[in-house]
């Protein structure tokens, strides 16, 4: 199935959890994975894989099946992802349980988190639980990257995420505005490595 149609279907089924009507553009995907060198001791954890718009760019950088773990909530998307990315480890699950899912995978240390979750439309308590999970990885030394849409940059939940991260890991590295994405977005990166 065409990726855009599949994504739109997922959005129509659950708009708050998907949070966007189109997958990330190649320009945003490339910025999300810039500088990341996955390996068995530097596992990339992708939260909210969707249709794999970022995963397909990351794939070329992933050396083996021990260097990447994707977590996606929507079972239909997971089935399709497993078909499209047979060499990538993708678990159906909730990012609120990311630490347990990673521990159950038997994979090595997570060195990079690529977070594509729509914090702006997720319930507050879900967003908070996910950030606490992220914090556990960050305490072991990790880089966290997410994107925020320009139009939602000053929404309370977007500000809350930035404050949570800034209070613990300092000021983010923010990209220039990526205009070739619908809607335009910034990437934000924090690191404890
Ligand atoms: C904005 S889409 C991003 C998809 C893709 N990574 C991209 O950039 O195009 C967000 C994805 O996060 C998933 N998602 C939402 N809440 C989640 C949760 N708590 N745990 C795991 N995945 C979740 C949705 O099902 C959706 O596929």
mmCIF file of C-alpha atoms and ligand atoms in Angstrom:
data_model
loop_
_atom_site.group_PDB
_atom_site.id
_atom_site.type_symbol
_atom_site.label_atom_id
_atom_site.label_comp_id
_atom_site.label_asym_id
_atom_site.label_seq_id
_atom_site.Cartn_x
_atom_site.Cartn_y
_atom_site.Cartn_z
ATOM 1 C CA UNK A 1 0.000 0.000 0.000
ATOM 2 C CA UNK A 2 1.151 3.546 -0.706
ATOM 3 C CA UNK A 3 2.877 4.976 2.394
ATOM 4 C CA UNK A 4 0.870 8.218 2.437
ATOM 5 C CA UNK A 5 -2.449 6.358 2.256
ATOM 6 C CA UNK A 6 -1.395 3.948 4.980
ATOM 7 C CA UNK A 7 -0.350 6.869 7.186
ATOM 8 C CA UNK A 8 -3.600 8.748 6.542
ATOM 9 C CA UNK A 9 -5.584 5.621 7.424
ATOM 10 C CA UNK A 10 -3.703 5.337 10.720
ATOM 11 C CA UNK A 11 -4.371 9.043 11.380
ATOM 12 C CA UNK A 12 -8.098 8.694 10.680
ATOM 13 C CA UNK A 13 -8.267 5.694 13.004
ATOM 14 C CA UNK A 14 -6.522 7.518 15.834
ATOM 15 C CA UNK A 15 -5.722 11.183 15.155
ATOM 16 C CA UNK A 16 -4.415 12.005 18.652
ATOM 17 C CA UNK A 17 -1.930 9.137 18.694
ATOM 18 C CA UNK A 18 -0.661 9.655 15.144
ATOM 19 C CA UNK A 19 -0.595 13.441 15.424
ATOM 20 C CA UNK A 20 0.041 14.295 11.760
ATOM 21 C CA UNK A 21 -1.660 13.593 8.445
ATOM 22 C CA UNK A 22 1.532 12.904 6.515
ATOM 23 C CA UNK A 23 4.701 10.979 7.304
ATOM 24 C CA UNK A 24 7.949 12.875 7.856
ATOM 25 C CA UNK A 25 9.578 14.144 4.665
ATOM 26 C CA UNK A 26 12.998 12.870 3.486
ATOM 27 C CA UNK A 27 14.476 16.243 4.557
ATOM 28 C CA UNK A 28 13.197 15.884 8.121
ATOM 29 C CA UNK A 29 14.141 12.188 8.222
ATOM 30 C CA UNK A 30 17.737 12.981 7.202
ATOM 31 C CA UNK A 31 18.016 15.654 9.905
ATOM 32 C CA UNK A 32 16.616 13.235 12.487
ATOM 33 C CA UNK A 33 19.341 10.666 11.771
ATOM 34 C CA UNK A 34 22.251 13.049 11.084
ATOM 35 C CA UNK A 35 25.421 12.037 12.933
ATOM 36 C CA UNK A 36 23.985 8.771 14.226
ATOM 37 C CA UNK A 37 26.227 5.721 13.852
ATOM 38 C CA UNK A 38 24.289 2.666 15.078
ATOM 39 C CA UNK A 39 26.094 -0.380 16.434
ATOM 40 C CA UNK A 40 25.424 -3.259 18.866
ATOM 41 C CA UNK A 41 26.712 -1.080 21.772
ATOM 42 C CA UNK A 42 25.132 2.060 20.372
ATOM 43 C CA UNK A 43 21.604 0.880 19.638
ATOM 44 C CA UNK A 44 19.170 3.294 17.998
ATOM 45 C CA UNK A 45 15.762 3.262 19.638
ATOM 46 C CA UNK A 46 12.990 4.731 17.481
ATOM 47 C CA UNK A 47 9.792 5.639 19.318
ATOM 48 C CA UNK A 48 6.700 5.888 17.092
ATOM 49 C CA UNK A 49 7.906 4.263 13.859
ATOM 50 C CA UNK A 50 4.706 4.988 11.896
ATOM 51 C CA UNK A 51 5.081 3.851 8.289
ATOM 52 C CA UNK A 52 8.876 3.935 8.523
ATOM 53 C CA UNK A 53 9.497 7.352 6.952
ATOM 54 C CA UNK A 54 12.609 7.792 9.108
ATOM 55 C CA UNK A 55 13.423 4.093 9.371
ATOM 56 C CA UNK A 56 13.965 3.777 5.620
ATOM 57 C CA UNK A 57 16.744 6.384 5.754
ATOM 58 C CA UNK A 58 18.237 4.872 8.897
ATOM 59 C CA UNK A 59 18.248 1.370 7.403
ATOM 60 C CA UNK A 60 21.379 2.006 5.331
ATOM 61 C CA UNK A 61 23.303 3.012 8.481
ATOM 62 C CA UNK A 62 22.222 0.021 10.596
ATOM 63 C CA UNK A 63 24.935 -2.667 10.314
ATOM 64 C CA UNK A 64 22.993 -5.633 11.759
ATOM 65 C CA UNK A 65 19.839 -6.733 13.550
ATOM 66 C CA UNK A 66 21.390 -5.921 16.948
ATOM 67 C CA UNK A 67 21.725 -2.197 16.400
ATOM 68 C CA UNK A 68 18.159 -0.948 16.030
ATOM 69 C CA UNK A 69 14.917 -1.275 17.985
ATOM 70 C CA UNK A 70 11.668 0.346 16.881
ATOM 71 C CA UNK A 71 8.584 0.625 19.091
ATOM 72 C CA UNK A 72 5.202 1.295 17.523
ATOM 73 C CA UNK A 73 1.774 1.162 19.173
ATOM 74 C CA UNK A 74 -0.419 0.508 16.129
ATOM 75 C CA UNK A 75 -0.576 -3.225 15.365
ATOM 76 C CA UNK A 76 -1.517 -2.750 11.732
ATOM 77 C CA UNK A 77 1.461 -0.476 11.128
ATOM 78 C CA UNK A 78 3.739 -2.969 12.903
ATOM 79 C CA UNK A 79 2.647 -5.789 10.569
ATOM 80 C CA UNK A 80 3.349 -3.645 7.544
ATOM 81 C CA UNK A 81 6.694 -2.411 8.961
ATOM 82 C CA UNK A 82 7.867 -5.973 9.560
ATOM 83 C CA UNK A 83 7.068 -6.809 5.954
ATOM 84 C CA UNK A 84 8.830 -3.706 4.618
ATOM 85 C CA UNK A 85 11.830 -3.852 6.972
ATOM 86 C CA UNK A 86 12.468 -7.555 7.613
ATOM 87 C CA UNK A 87 15.994 -6.877 8.947
ATOM 88 C CA UNK A 88 14.932 -4.228 11.453
ATOM 89 C CA UNK A 89 13.688 -5.209 14.901
ATOM 90 C CA UNK A 90 10.272 -3.643 15.415
ATOM 91 C CA UNK A 91 8.191 -4.344 18.510
ATOM 92 C CA UNK A 92 4.540 -3.605 18.959
ATOM 93 C CA UNK A 93 4.306 -1.744 22.252
ATOM 94 C CA UNK A 94 3.863 1.441 24.157
ATOM 95 C CA UNK A 95 6.719 3.901 24.580
ATOM 96 C CA UNK A 96 5.596 4.194 28.214
ATOM 97 C CA UNK A 97 7.237 0.763 28.601
ATOM 98 C CA UNK A 98 10.322 1.412 26.486
ATOM 99 C CA UNK A 99 12.832 0.347 29.158
ATOM 100 C CA UNK A 100 11.123 -3.032 29.687
ATOM 101 C CA UNK A 101 10.732 -3.592 25.923
ATOM 102 C CA UNK A 102 14.418 -2.847 25.415
ATOM 103 C CA UNK A 103 15.416 -5.127 28.311
ATOM 104 C CA UNK A 104 13.243 -7.918 26.841
ATOM 105 C CA UNK A 105 14.879 -7.518 23.431
ATOM 106 C CA UNK A 106 18.295 -8.561 24.760
ATOM 107 C CA UNK A 107 19.900 -5.730 22.752
ATOM 108 C CA UNK A 108 22.850 -3.681 23.989
ATOM 109 C CA UNK A 109 23.073 -0.139 25.311
ATOM 110 C CA UNK A 110 20.783 2.442 23.733
ATOM 111 C CA UNK A 111 22.994 5.280 22.506
ATOM 112 C CA UNK A 112 20.416 7.228 20.507
ATOM 113 C CA UNK A 113 16.699 7.784 20.854
ATOM 114 C CA UNK A 114 14.820 9.046 17.840
ATOM 115 C CA UNK A 115 11.467 10.155 19.135
ATOM 116 C CA UNK A 116 8.638 10.779 16.694
ATOM 117 C CA UNK A 117 5.779 10.758 19.199
ATOM 118 C CA UNK A 118 3.095 13.439 18.982
ATOM 119 C CA UNK A 119 3.457 14.851 22.527
ATOM 120 C CA UNK A 120 1.194 17.752 21.600
ATOM 121 C CA UNK A 121 -1.835 15.495 21.124
ATOM 122 C CA UNK A 122 -1.014 12.708 23.617
ATOM 123 C CA UNK A 123 -2.679 12.808 27.055
ATOM 124 C CA UNK A 124 -0.469 14.665 29.561
ATOM 125 C CA UNK A 125 0.076 11.635 31.780
ATOM 126 C CA UNK A 126 1.199 9.507 28.801
ATOM 127 C CA UNK A 127 3.674 12.196 27.729
ATOM 128 C CA UNK A 128 5.017 12.404 31.286
ATOM 129 C CA UNK A 129 5.448 8.625 31.566
ATOM 130 C CA UNK A 130 7.315 8.529 28.251
ATOM 131 C CA UNK A 131 9.682 11.297 29.362
ATOM 132 C CA UNK A 132 10.426 9.373 32.560
ATOM 133 C CA UNK A 133 11.313 6.341 30.424
ATOM 134 C CA UNK A 134 13.558 8.502 28.248
ATOM 135 C CA UNK A 135 15.234 9.809 31.413
ATOM 136 C CA UNK A 136 16.230 6.256 32.410
ATOM 137 C CA UNK A 137 18.095 5.796 29.100
ATOM 138 C CA UNK A 138 19.631 9.270 29.376
ATOM 139 C CA UNK A 139 21.021 8.503 32.832
ATOM 140 C CA UNK A 140 23.032 5.689 31.242
ATOM 141 C CA UNK A 141 24.479 8.029 28.582
ATOM 142 C CA UNK A 142 22.442 8.637 25.478
ATOM 143 C CA UNK A 143 21.400 11.182 22.869
ATOM 144 C CA UNK A 144 17.727 12.071 22.486
ATOM 145 C CA UNK A 145 16.373 13.689 19.340
ATOM 146 C CA UNK A 146 12.814 14.661 18.555
ATOM 147 C CA UNK A 147 11.005 17.036 16.226
ATOM 148 C CA UNK A 148 8.446 19.690 16.975
ATOM 149 C CA UNK A 149 6.232 21.326 14.394
ATOM 150 C CA UNK A 150 6.686 25.104 14.084
ATOM 151 C CA UNK A 151 2.976 25.827 14.552
ATOM 152 C CA UNK A 152 2.912 23.793 17.794
ATOM 153 C CA UNK A 153 6.244 25.003 19.176
ATOM 154 C CA UNK A 154 4.611 27.107 21.904
ATOM 155 C CA UNK A 155 1.824 24.687 22.757
ATOM 156 C CA UNK A 156 1.971 23.859 26.503
ATOM 157 C CA UNK A 157 2.944 20.200 25.954
ATOM 158 C CA UNK A 158 5.755 21.174 23.546
ATOM 159 C CA UNK A 159 7.106 23.674 26.075
ATOM 160 C CA UNK A 160 6.761 21.092 28.851
ATOM 161 C CA UNK A 161 8.885 18.585 26.943
ATOM 162 C CA UNK A 162 11.611 21.184 26.360
ATOM 163 C CA UNK A 163 11.546 22.243 30.012
ATOM 164 C CA UNK A 164 11.725 18.632 31.215
ATOM 165 C CA UNK A 165 14.772 18.017 29.040
ATOM 166 C CA UNK A 166 16.449 21.381 29.687
ATOM 167 C CA UNK A 167 16.158 21.018 33.470
ATOM 168 C CA UNK A 168 18.002 17.700 33.295
ATOM 169 C CA UNK A 169 20.331 17.935 30.295
ATOM 170 C CA UNK A 170 20.691 21.643 29.537
ATOM 171 C CA UNK A 171 19.853 23.632 26.465
ATOM 172 C CA UNK A 172 18.918 21.701 23.326
ATOM 173 C CA UNK A 173 20.666 21.864 19.988
ATOM 174 C CA UNK A 174 17.893 23.099 17.712
ATOM 175 C CA UNK A 175 18.071 22.770 13.939
ATOM 176 C CA UNK A 176 17.101 25.502 11.534
ATOM 177 C CA UNK A 177 13.478 25.322 10.411
ATOM 178 C CA UNK A 178 12.958 22.401 8.047
ATOM 179 C CA UNK A 179 10.533 23.931 5.600
ATOM 180 C CA UNK A 180 10.387 20.905 3.294
ATOM 181 C CA UNK A 181 8.068 19.061 5.651
ATOM 182 C CA UNK A 182 4.321 19.252 6.151
ATOM 183 C CA UNK A 183 4.097 21.017 8.514
ATOM 184 C CA UNK A 184 7.546 22.669 8.846
ATOM 185 C CA UNK A 185 9.475 21.420 11.877
ATOM 186 C CA UNK A 186 12.592 21.800 14.023
ATOM 187 C CA UNK A 187 14.677 18.956 15.381
ATOM 188 C CA UNK A 188 15.823 19.207 19.001
ATOM 189 C CA UNK A 189 18.737 17.223 20.442
ATOM 190 C CA UNK A 190 19.972 16.644 23.986
ATOM 191 C CA UNK A 191 22.911 14.452 24.911
ATOM 192 C CA UNK A 192 24.420 12.926 28.039
ATOM 193 C CA UNK A 193 27.178 11.144 26.151
HETATM 194 C C1 LIG B 1 3.786 11.510 13.968
HETATM 195 S S1 LIG B 1 3.755 9.726 13.735
HETATM 196 C C2 LIG B 1 5.470 9.576 13.250
HETATM 197 C C3 LIG B 1 5.711 8.404 12.357
HETATM 198 C C4 LIG B 1 7.064 8.348 11.659
HETATM 199 N N1 LIG B 1 8.164 8.103 12.569
HETATM 200 C C5 LIG B 1 7.320 9.610 10.867
HETATM 201 O O1 LIG B 1 8.177 10.408 11.309
HETATM 202 O O2 LIG B 1 6.668 9.792 9.838
HETATM 203 C C6 LIG B 1 3.684 9.108 15.390
HETATM 204 C C7 LIG B 1 3.648 7.585 15.544
HETATM 205 O O3 LIG B 1 3.751 7.292 16.937
HETATM 206 C C8 LIG B 1 2.884 6.191 17.248
HETATM 207 N N2 LIG B 1 2.587 6.288 18.696
HETATM 208 C C9 LIG B 1 1.757 7.154 19.331
HETATM 209 N N3 LIG B 1 1.769 6.964 20.653
HETATM 210 C C10 LIG B 1 2.645 5.951 20.885
HETATM 211 C C11 LIG B 1 3.102 5.298 22.064
HETATM 212 N N4 LIG B 1 2.667 5.663 23.273
HETATM 213 N N5 LIG B 1 4.009 4.308 21.933
HETATM 214 C C12 LIG B 1 4.484 3.931 20.713
HETATM 215 N N6 LIG B 1 4.079 4.512 19.558
HETATM 216 C C13 LIG B 1 3.169 5.508 19.632
HETATM 217 C C14 LIG B 1 1.682 6.407 16.346
HETATM 218 O O4 LIG B 1 0.947 5.220 16.168
HETATM 219 C C15 LIG B 1 2.352 6.924 15.071
HETATM 220 O O5 LIG B 1 2.663 5.873 14.202
#
